[in-house]
Amino acid sequence: MKLKHSLIYEKFNLLSLDVVVGACSGMYFFADLMKVDLSWKIYLLLALAVWCIYTFDHLLDAKKVAGPALSQRHRFHQNHFKFLMLSLFVAIISGLILAFLFLPSIKMLGSGLALALIIMLTMTLLRIAGKKMAAIKEFSTAFFYVAGLVLIPILNLDHAFSSANWAFFLGAYFLLAWYNLVFLSYSDGEQDLAEGQASISTVIGMKQTRKLLWVLSFVGLIYLVVLFLILPSYFHIYTLIWGLMLLMHVISFMESPASNTMKTRKRLELSFSLPLLLLLF
């Protein structure tokens, strides 16, 4: 039974469904923070968008690798390339139709489609540019990730009757997302180099990437303390949840990142689901 559950979660992870859950959890984090009620339909649209973007990216990586990929994720996308391409096409069409049906205003629809288009164009341009621009891939991905989480909550926010304290968590979430992507690039550095994949670790080198991770660790821990000191006590639950997510990353980095990379990746992806704890309050 334990082996069966392990295999199910492995497929769940390889299909980036844990990333989807983490993204929806992040949107709930900001919606709860801003006191905005969002329909389940909005979360479904976000789930489809995130899955499409991550699957598109993984398929591009898998296609680029000559021969069998070294990483389990890229091998999975190579082995199921046609099925995943078809699934991606169906998901994109379904997402567009549901967006027209579910989004309550032209403003939301236009903003969502514009952001999705910008993300896809940026990803394509970064691929075309190759190693010249690869060092900013993680930075831009983190930026767009957070933009996708907060877009609809911000458009539904009544600015006249809400404080701006939620804005402190924009920087916090961006820092966490960037940390996550740089750390995963660092962990996969040797495989990426062998497969010819471009990432921040293959461009600036493992040593410089490790230095960047130390900087992000210190900045993140300082920012955590600052949030506890300057925000009213009402926001401490949000700071605590974000802090737990950050600490899971910092602890994983301080351990041996090269050992059991897949286990570490799964743990870090699951950490983005911690905002679901807000459902208990």
mmCIF file of N, CA, C and O in Angstrom, residues 167-173 175 218-228 239 242 246:
data_model
loop_
_atom_site.group_PDB
_atom_site.id
_atom_site.type_symbol
_atom_site.label_atom_id
_atom_site.label_comp_id
_atom_site.label_asym_id
_atom_site.label_seq_id
_atom_site.Cartn_x
_atom_site.Cartn_y
_atom_site.Cartn_z
ATOM 1 N N ALA A 167 0.691 44.102 0.812
ATOM 2 C CA ALA A 167 1.751 44.330 -0.174
ATOM 3 C C ALA A 167 3.113 43.852 0.328
ATOM 4 O O ALA A 167 3.994 43.528 -0.483
ATOM 5 N N PHE A 168 3.305 43.809 1.650
ATOM 6 C CA PHE A 168 4.571 43.313 2.188
ATOM 7 C C PHE A 168 4.820 41.860 1.781
ATOM 8 O O PHE A 168 5.968 41.416 1.676
ATOM 9 N N PHE A 169 3.732 41.130 1.557
ATOM 10 C CA PHE A 169 3.874 39.708 1.234
ATOM 11 C C PHE A 169 4.112 39.469 -0.253
ATOM 12 O O PHE A 169 4.439 38.346 -0.642
ATOM 13 N N LEU A 170 3.955 40.506 -1.069
ATOM 14 C CA LEU A 170 4.307 40.367 -2.476
ATOM 15 C C LEU A 170 5.811 40.105 -2.608
ATOM 16 O O LEU A 170 6.240 39.182 -3.295
ATOM 17 N N GLY A 171 6.589 40.951 -1.933
ATOM 18 C CA GLY A 171 8.046 40.763 -1.941
ATOM 19 C C GLY A 171 8.447 39.458 -1.289
ATOM 20 O O GLY A 171 9.366 38.771 -1.750
ATOM 21 N N ALA A 172 7.737 39.090 -0.209
ATOM 22 C CA ALA A 172 8.050 37.848 0.502
ATOM 23 C C ALA A 172 7.824 36.631 -0.397
ATOM 24 O O ALA A 172 8.668 35.728 -0.480
ATOM 25 N N TYR A 173 6.687 36.607 -1.085
ATOM 26 C CA TYR A 173 6.364 35.466 -1.941
ATOM 27 C C TYR A 173 7.288 35.399 -3.151
ATOM 28 O O TYR A 173 7.681 34.311 -3.596
ATOM 29 N N LEU A 175 10.402 36.477 -3.233
ATOM 30 C CA LEU A 175 11.688 35.991 -2.722
ATOM 31 C C LEU A 175 11.666 34.482 -2.554
ATOM 32 O O LEU A 175 12.611 33.777 -2.934
ATOM 33 N N PHE A 218 19.798 34.757 3.896
ATOM 34 C CA PHE A 218 19.938 35.820 4.892
ATOM 35 C C PHE A 218 18.893 36.913 4.692
ATOM 36 O O PHE A 218 18.279 37.391 5.660
ATOM 37 N N VAL A 219 18.673 37.303 3.451
ATOM 38 C CA VAL A 219 17.666 38.334 3.170
ATOM 39 C C VAL A 219 16.289 37.848 3.608
ATOM 40 O O VAL A 219 15.511 38.596 4.221
ATOM 41 N N GLY A 220 15.975 36.585 3.303
ATOM 42 C CA GLY A 220 14.687 36.027 3.678
ATOM 43 C C GLY A 220 14.486 35.975 5.180
ATOM 44 O O GLY A 220 13.416 36.341 5.686
ATOM 45 N N LEU A 221 15.508 35.550 5.924
ATOM 46 C CA LEU A 221 15.389 35.458 7.380
ATOM 47 C C LEU A 221 15.266 36.851 8.018
ATOM 48 O O LEU A 221 14.503 37.040 8.968
ATOM 49 N N ILE A 222 16.000 37.813 7.475
ATOM 50 C CA ILE A 222 15.883 39.193 7.969
ATOM 51 C C ILE A 222 14.494 39.745 7.681
ATOM 52 O O ILE A 222 13.866 40.383 8.531
ATOM 53 N N TYR A 223 13.991 39.472 6.477
ATOM 54 C CA TYR A 223 12.656 39.947 6.093
ATOM 55 C C TYR A 223 11.588 39.315 6.980
ATOM 56 O O TYR A 223 10.594 39.967 7.339
ATOM 57 N N LEU A 224 11.784 38.060 7.353
ATOM 58 C CA LEU A 224 10.850 37.369 8.243
ATOM 59 C C LEU A 224 10.761 38.091 9.582
ATOM 60 O O LEU A 224 9.663 38.341 10.104
ATOM 61 N N VAL A 225 11.910 38.443 10.149
ATOM 62 C CA VAL A 225 11.937 39.167 11.431
ATOM 63 C C VAL A 225 11.274 40.542 11.282
ATOM 64 O O VAL A 225 10.493 40.965 12.144
ATOM 65 N N VAL A 226 11.570 41.214 10.177
ATOM 66 C CA VAL A 226 10.995 42.545 9.939
ATOM 67 C C VAL A 226 9.468 42.470 9.869
ATOM 68 O O VAL A 226 8.772 43.325 10.435
ATOM 69 N N LEU A 227 8.947 41.451 9.201
ATOM 70 C CA LEU A 227 7.488 41.308 9.102
ATOM 71 C C LEU A 227 6.856 41.144 10.480
ATOM 72 O O LEU A 227 5.802 41.737 10.766
ATOM 73 N N PHE A 228 7.484 40.354 11.345
ATOM 74 C CA PHE A 228 6.953 40.173 12.700
ATOM 75 C C PHE A 228 7.002 41.473 13.497
ATOM 76 O O PHE A 228 6.133 41.741 14.328
ATOM 77 N N THR A 239 2.548 35.690 8.323
ATOM 78 C CA THR A 239 4.016 35.723 8.422
ATOM 79 C C THR A 239 4.547 34.371 8.864
ATOM 80 O O THR A 239 5.571 33.891 8.346
ATOM 81 N N TRP A 242 4.308 31.869 5.882
ATOM 82 C CA TRP A 242 5.368 32.165 4.909
ATOM 83 C C TRP A 242 6.738 31.808 5.488
ATOM 84 O O TRP A 242 7.600 31.269 4.778
ATOM 85 N N LEU A 246 9.651 29.343 4.012
ATOM 86 C CA LEU A 246 11.033 29.798 3.819
ATOM 87 C C LEU A 246 12.021 28.899 4.558
ATOM 88 O O LEU A 246 13.049 28.492 4.002
#
